mmCIF file of C-alpha atoms in Angstrom:
data_model
loop_
_atom_site.group_PDB
_atom_site.id
_atom_site.type_symbol
_atom_site.label_atom_id
_atom_site.label_comp_id
_atom_site.label_asym_id
_atom_site.label_seq_id
_atom_site.Cartn_x
_atom_site.Cartn_y
_atom_site.Cartn_z
ATOM 1 C CA MET A 14 -55.096 13.600 -1.181
ATOM 2 C CA ALA A 15 -55.754 12.810 -5.290
ATOM 3 C CA ARG A 16 -55.382 16.263 -7.078
ATOM 4 C CA ALA A 17 -57.880 16.595 -10.125
ATOM 5 C CA TYR A 18 -55.660 16.569 -12.983
ATOM 6 C CA SER A 19 -56.872 18.315 -16.197
ATOM 7 C CA SER A 20 -55.309 20.170 -19.144
ATOM 8 C CA PRO A 21 -56.343 21.985 -22.792
ATOM 9 C CA ARG A 22 -56.542 19.302 -24.553
ATOM 10 C CA ARG A 23 -58.176 16.606 -22.315
ATOM 11 C CA ALA A 24 -60.070 19.198 -22.129
ATOM 12 C CA ALA A 25 -60.897 19.556 -26.280
ATOM 13 C CA GLU A 26 -60.789 16.449 -26.729
ATOM 14 C CA ALA A 27 -63.477 16.062 -24.295
ATOM 15 C CA ALA A 28 -65.348 19.492 -26.369
ATOM 16 C CA SER A 29 -64.388 17.617 -29.160
ATOM 17 C CA THR A 30 -66.462 14.002 -28.702
ATOM 18 C CA ARG A 31 -68.887 16.543 -27.059
ATOM 19 C CA ALA A 32 -69.843 17.783 -30.492
ATOM 20 C CA ALA A 33 -69.642 14.459 -32.465
ATOM 21 C CA ILE A 34 -72.363 13.369 -29.911
ATOM 22 C CA ILE A 35 -74.708 16.533 -30.148
ATOM 23 C CA ALA A 36 -73.358 16.483 -34.906
ATOM 24 C CA ALA A 37 -74.585 12.296 -34.736
ATOM 25 C CA ALA A 38 -78.101 12.959 -32.748
ATOM 26 C CA ALA A 39 -78.743 15.980 -34.141
ATOM 27 C CA LYS A 40 -78.712 14.550 -38.000
ATOM 28 C CA LEU A 41 -81.166 11.825 -36.201
ATOM 29 C CA PHE A 42 -83.708 13.766 -34.463
ATOM 30 C CA VAL A 43 -83.621 15.279 -37.947
ATOM 31 C CA ARG A 44 -83.911 11.786 -40.567
ATOM 32 C CA ASP A 45 -85.712 9.347 -38.328
ATOM 33 C CA GLY A 46 -87.210 11.345 -34.780
ATOM 34 C CA TYR A 47 -86.757 12.204 -32.057
ATOM 35 C CA ALA A 48 -89.016 8.488 -31.255
ATOM 36 C CA ALA A 49 -87.068 6.286 -32.837
ATOM 37 C CA THR A 50 -83.361 7.672 -32.421
ATOM 38 C CA SER A 51 -81.726 5.066 -28.757
ATOM 39 C CA LEU A 52 -78.774 6.411 -27.672
ATOM 40 C CA LYS A 53 -77.978 2.764 -29.099
ATOM 41 C CA ALA A 54 -77.891 4.962 -32.292
ATOM 42 C CA ILE A 55 -75.914 7.988 -31.762
ATOM 43 C CA ALA A 56 -73.229 6.431 -30.412
ATOM 44 C CA THR A 57 -72.782 4.159 -33.356
ATOM 45 C CA GLU A 58 -73.203 7.362 -35.765
ATOM 46 C CA ALA A 59 -71.132 9.908 -33.606
ATOM 47 C CA ASN A 60 -68.279 6.355 -33.583
ATOM 48 C CA VAL A 61 -67.917 6.639 -29.691
ATOM 49 C CA ALA A 62 -69.685 3.941 -27.324
ATOM 50 C CA VAL A 63 -73.126 3.870 -26.027
ATOM 51 C CA PRO A 64 -72.219 5.299 -21.671
ATOM 52 C CA THR A 65 -69.958 8.042 -23.399
ATOM 53 C CA VAL A 66 -73.322 9.669 -24.954
ATOM 54 C CA GLN A 67 -75.311 8.821 -21.351
ATOM 55 C CA LEU A 68 -72.713 10.682 -20.111
ATOM 56 C CA GLN A 69 -73.607 13.974 -22.780
ATOM 57 C CA GLY A 70 -76.996 13.765 -20.598
ATOM 58 C CA SER A 71 -80.958 12.646 -21.199
ATOM 59 C CA LYS A 72 -81.948 12.013 -24.819
ATOM 60 C CA HIS A 73 -83.586 15.522 -24.466
ATOM 61 C CA SER A 74 -80.943 17.611 -23.596
ATOM 62 C CA LEU A 75 -78.729 16.162 -26.289
ATOM 63 C CA LEU A 76 -82.410 17.416 -27.741
ATOM 64 C CA ILE A 77 -82.315 21.104 -26.689
ATOM 65 C CA ALA A 78 -78.291 20.839 -27.045
ATOM 66 C CA ALA A 79 -78.392 20.417 -31.196
ATOM 67 C CA PHE A 80 -81.296 22.741 -31.527
ATOM 68 C CA GLU A 81 -78.974 25.888 -29.643
ATOM 69 C CA VAL A 82 -76.033 25.119 -31.244
ATOM 70 C CA ALA A 83 -77.848 24.885 -35.021
ATOM 71 C CA PHE A 84 -79.485 28.244 -33.681
ATOM 72 C CA ALA A 85 -77.171 29.800 -32.062
ATOM 73 C CA GLY A 86 -73.874 28.848 -32.381
ATOM 74 C CA ASP A 87 -73.149 27.108 -29.677
ATOM 75 C CA GLU A 88 -74.389 25.246 -25.686
ATOM 76 C CA GLY A 89 -75.657 26.644 -23.367
ATOM 77 C CA LYS A 90 -79.009 29.226 -21.451
ATOM 78 C CA HIS A 91 -77.865 32.302 -21.646
ATOM 79 C CA SER A 92 -79.519 34.278 -23.302
ATOM 80 C CA LEU A 93 -79.331 35.198 -26.775
ATOM 81 C CA THR A 94 -78.609 38.630 -26.542
ATOM 82 C CA GLU A 95 -75.493 37.888 -24.848
ATOM 83 C CA ARG A 96 -73.586 35.857 -27.723
ATOM 84 C CA PRO A 97 -71.697 38.232 -29.697
ATOM 85 C CA SER A 98 -73.311 38.791 -33.414
ATOM 86 C CA LEU A 99 -76.496 40.299 -31.085
ATOM 87 C CA VAL A 100 -74.686 42.170 -29.397
ATOM 88 C CA SER A 101 -72.840 43.746 -31.848
ATOM 89 C CA ILE A 102 -75.571 44.293 -33.747
ATOM 90 C CA MET A 103 -77.489 45.710 -30.705
ATOM 91 C CA SER A 104 -74.997 47.987 -30.947
ATOM 92 C CA GLU A 105 -75.087 49.441 -34.269
ATOM 93 C CA PRO A 106 -76.084 52.832 -34.137
ATOM 94 C CA ASP A 107 -78.587 52.597 -38.081
ATOM 95 C CA LEU A 108 -81.451 50.889 -36.854
ATOM 96 C CA ALA A 109 -82.799 49.779 -40.805
ATOM 97 C CA THR A 110 -78.446 48.442 -41.297
ATOM 98 C CA ALA A 111 -79.012 46.787 -37.597
ATOM 99 C CA ILE A 112 -83.081 45.991 -38.860
ATOM 100 C CA ASP A 113 -81.091 44.100 -42.425
ATOM 101 C CA ARG A 114 -77.823 42.487 -40.027
ATOM 102 C CA TYR A 115 -80.400 40.746 -37.414
ATOM 103 C CA VAL A 116 -83.388 39.371 -40.164
ATOM 104 C CA GLU A 117 -79.876 37.882 -41.956
ATOM 105 C CA PHE A 118 -78.765 36.031 -38.600
ATOM 106 C CA LEU A 119 -81.772 34.292 -38.617
ATOM 107 C CA ASP A 120 -82.171 33.980 -41.199
ATOM 108 C CA ASP A 121 -78.768 31.952 -41.725
ATOM 109 C CA ALA A 122 -80.197 30.546 -38.208
ATOM 110 C CA ASN A 123 -83.833 28.884 -39.458
ATOM 111 C CA GLN A 124 -82.255 28.037 -42.321
ATOM 112 C CA ARG A 125 -80.127 24.854 -39.908
ATOM 113 C CA ALA A 126 -82.367 25.090 -37.405
ATOM 114 C CA ALA A 127 -85.235 23.793 -39.176
ATOM 115 C CA GLY A 128 -84.997 20.262 -38.836
ATOM 116 C CA ILE A 129 -84.614 20.441 -35.442
ATOM 117 C CA VAL A 130 -87.512 22.353 -34.732
ATOM 118 C CA ARG A 131 -89.980 20.130 -36.454
ATOM 119 C CA ALA A 132 -87.404 17.430 -34.658
ATOM 120 C CA MET A 133 -88.368 18.875 -30.773
ATOM 121 C CA ALA A 134 -91.730 20.012 -31.283
ATOM 122 C CA ALA A 135 -92.425 16.568 -32.881
ATOM 123 C CA ALA A 136 -91.223 14.803 -29.433
ATOM 124 C CA ALA A 137 -92.505 17.599 -26.701
ATOM 125 C CA ASP A 138 -96.429 16.196 -27.894
ATOM 126 C CA ALA A 139 -94.599 12.727 -27.351
ATOM 127 C CA ASP A 140 -92.346 12.619 -24.675
ATOM 128 C CA PRO A 141 -93.182 14.140 -21.020
ATOM 129 C CA ALA A 142 -89.296 14.943 -20.326
ATOM 130 C CA ALA A 143 -89.256 16.666 -24.471
ATOM 131 C CA ARG A 144 -92.146 18.169 -23.844
ATOM 132 C CA ALA A 145 -90.284 19.840 -20.634
ATOM 133 C CA ALA A 146 -87.524 20.727 -21.947
ATOM 134 C CA TYR A 147 -89.197 22.370 -25.469
ATOM 135 C CA GLU A 148 -91.635 24.209 -23.246
ATOM 136 C CA GLU A 149 -88.349 26.218 -20.641
ATOM 137 C CA LEU A 150 -86.580 25.990 -24.416
ATOM 138 C CA GLU A 151 -89.713 28.722 -25.248
ATOM 139 C CA GLN A 152 -89.807 30.632 -21.585
ATOM 140 C CA ARG A 153 -86.333 31.289 -22.436
ATOM 141 C CA ARG A 154 -87.200 32.456 -26.008
ATOM 142 C CA HIS A 155 -90.250 34.623 -24.638
ATOM 143 C CA ARG A 156 -87.216 36.127 -21.861
ATOM 144 C CA ASP A 157 -85.029 37.335 -25.655
ATOM 145 C CA MET A 158 -87.964 38.232 -27.416
ATOM 146 C CA LEU A 159 -88.760 41.026 -24.008
ATOM 147 C CA LEU A 160 -85.405 42.098 -24.461
ATOM 148 C CA ALA A 161 -85.675 41.916 -28.344
ATOM 149 C CA ALA A 162 -88.618 44.411 -28.323
ATOM 150 C CA GLY A 163 -86.608 46.974 -25.105
ATOM 151 C CA TRP A 164 -84.391 47.581 -27.809
ATOM 152 C CA PHE A 165 -86.810 48.423 -30.856
ATOM 153 C CA ALA A 166 -88.256 50.946 -27.830
ATOM 154 C CA GLY A 167 -84.522 52.155 -27.398
ATOM 155 C CA ARG A 168 -84.536 52.768 -30.860
ATOM 156 C CA GLY A 169 -87.989 54.611 -30.654
ATOM 157 C CA VAL A 170 -90.067 52.141 -32.928
ATOM 158 C CA ILE A 171 -92.066 51.462 -31.010
ATOM 159 C CA PRO A 172 -93.530 53.283 -27.396
ATOM 160 C CA GLU A 173 -91.766 51.684 -24.100
ATOM 161 C CA GLU A 174 -95.343 50.667 -22.614
ATOM 162 C CA ARG A 175 -96.053 47.988 -25.809
ATOM 163 C CA VAL A 176 -92.967 46.259 -25.227
ATOM 164 C CA ALA A 177 -94.504 43.244 -23.745
ATOM 165 C CA GLU A 178 -96.913 43.263 -26.217
ATOM 166 C CA ALA A 179 -94.187 44.012 -29.369
ATOM 167 C CA ALA A 180 -92.261 40.206 -27.702
ATOM 168 C CA ASP A 181 -94.919 37.955 -28.509
ATOM 169 C CA VAL A 182 -95.461 39.863 -31.560
ATOM 170 C CA LEU A 183 -91.817 38.988 -32.216
ATOM 171 C CA GLY A 184 -92.066 35.989 -31.342
ATOM 172 C CA TYR A 185 -93.366 35.474 -33.702
ATOM 173 C CA ILE A 186 -92.071 37.346 -36.834
ATOM 174 C CA THR A 187 -89.103 35.748 -36.186
ATOM 175 C CA SER A 188 -89.978 32.153 -35.483
ATOM 176 C CA ALA A 189 -89.315 28.976 -36.561
ATOM 177 C CA ASP A 190 -92.454 28.219 -37.698
ATOM 178 C CA ALA A 191 -93.502 31.154 -39.629
ATOM 179 C CA TYR A 192 -89.803 30.496 -41.199
ATOM 180 C CA LEU A 193 -90.842 27.057 -42.164
ATOM 181 C CA HIS A 194 -94.714 28.118 -42.827
ATOM 182 C CA PHE A 195 -93.446 30.527 -46.675
ATOM 183 C CA THR A 196 -89.567 29.037 -46.751
ATOM 184 C CA ARG A 197 -91.478 25.783 -47.097
ATOM 185 C CA ALA A 198 -94.848 25.027 -46.891
ATOM 186 C CA ARG A 199 -95.442 28.419 -49.657
ATOM 187 C CA GLY A 200 -92.482 27.992 -51.177
ATOM 188 C CA TRP A 201 -91.174 31.454 -51.091
ATOM 189 C CA THR A 202 -87.610 32.372 -51.485
ATOM 190 C CA ARG A 203 -85.180 33.105 -48.986
ATOM 191 C CA THR A 204 -85.096 37.132 -50.473
ATOM 192 C CA GLN A 205 -88.556 36.717 -50.506
ATOM 193 C CA TRP A 206 -88.297 36.289 -47.010
ATOM 194 C CA ARG A 207 -85.702 38.858 -45.424
ATOM 195 C CA ASN A 208 -87.119 41.538 -47.207
ATOM 196 C CA TRP A 209 -91.043 40.188 -45.347
ATOM 197 C CA THR A 210 -89.386 40.527 -42.238
ATOM 198 C CA ALA A 211 -86.795 43.011 -42.622
ATOM 199 C CA ASN A 212 -90.148 45.483 -43.626
ATOM 200 C CA GLN A 213 -92.488 43.459 -40.782
ATOM 201 C CA LEU A 214 -89.248 44.712 -38.060
ATOM 202 C CA ALA A 215 -88.997 48.269 -39.741
ATOM 203 C CA HIS A 216 -92.661 49.163 -38.574
ATOM 204 C CA LEU A 217 -93.827 46.427 -35.702
ATOM 205 C CA SER A 218 -95.212 49.355 -34.241
ATOM 206 C CA ASP A 219 -98.282 48.962 -36.845
ATOM 207 C CA GLN A 220 -98.306 45.447 -36.323
ATOM 208 C CA LEU A 221 -98.992 46.683 -32.264
ATOM 209 C CA GLY A 222 -101.998 48.793 -34.235
ATOM 210 C CA GLY A 223 -104.960 46.470 -33.531
ATOM 211 C CA LEU A 224 -103.765 44.828 -29.982
#
């Protein structure tokens, strides 16, 4: 019986190829739009053959992977709160410092991912498969917001019984849509956005007052 063969070198080469394909896809999705980007175009941009791109999955799966890499730095369906950077932030004993670090993370992540978020929204409106993938990503994000709201409750910022509502509010405050509204549409500086967001999070209980 033939033995499966693998090596660290081959694994590294495969990972490098996938990273190049995802980077190429992200660039084209942002520049040309999801619908106008073909697998052939991605292959050309990544300097690989079309079958090599096809082995990486469907076009909509590359779109999701491009977002995950841009926003969180890696791929995967695991919770954002499991990433080392977020684990470190959530372990920070001082609340104000933790919020500042979280806002810094969000600012950098949204800055990287803003273009691909727009491409994802447009793709979801035009392509059923992309919409399904986008909705699944939104469900994962909401689960992350529930965990974040639970963290705020654990720190005494909000009551335990308001976690579900707080997750909805957090989902908007930290969203790429809100980020783009302030920093792109309204011309806020990143410092202004950081200050506003940190204040919203520090006074999260006040944001729930009218609900």
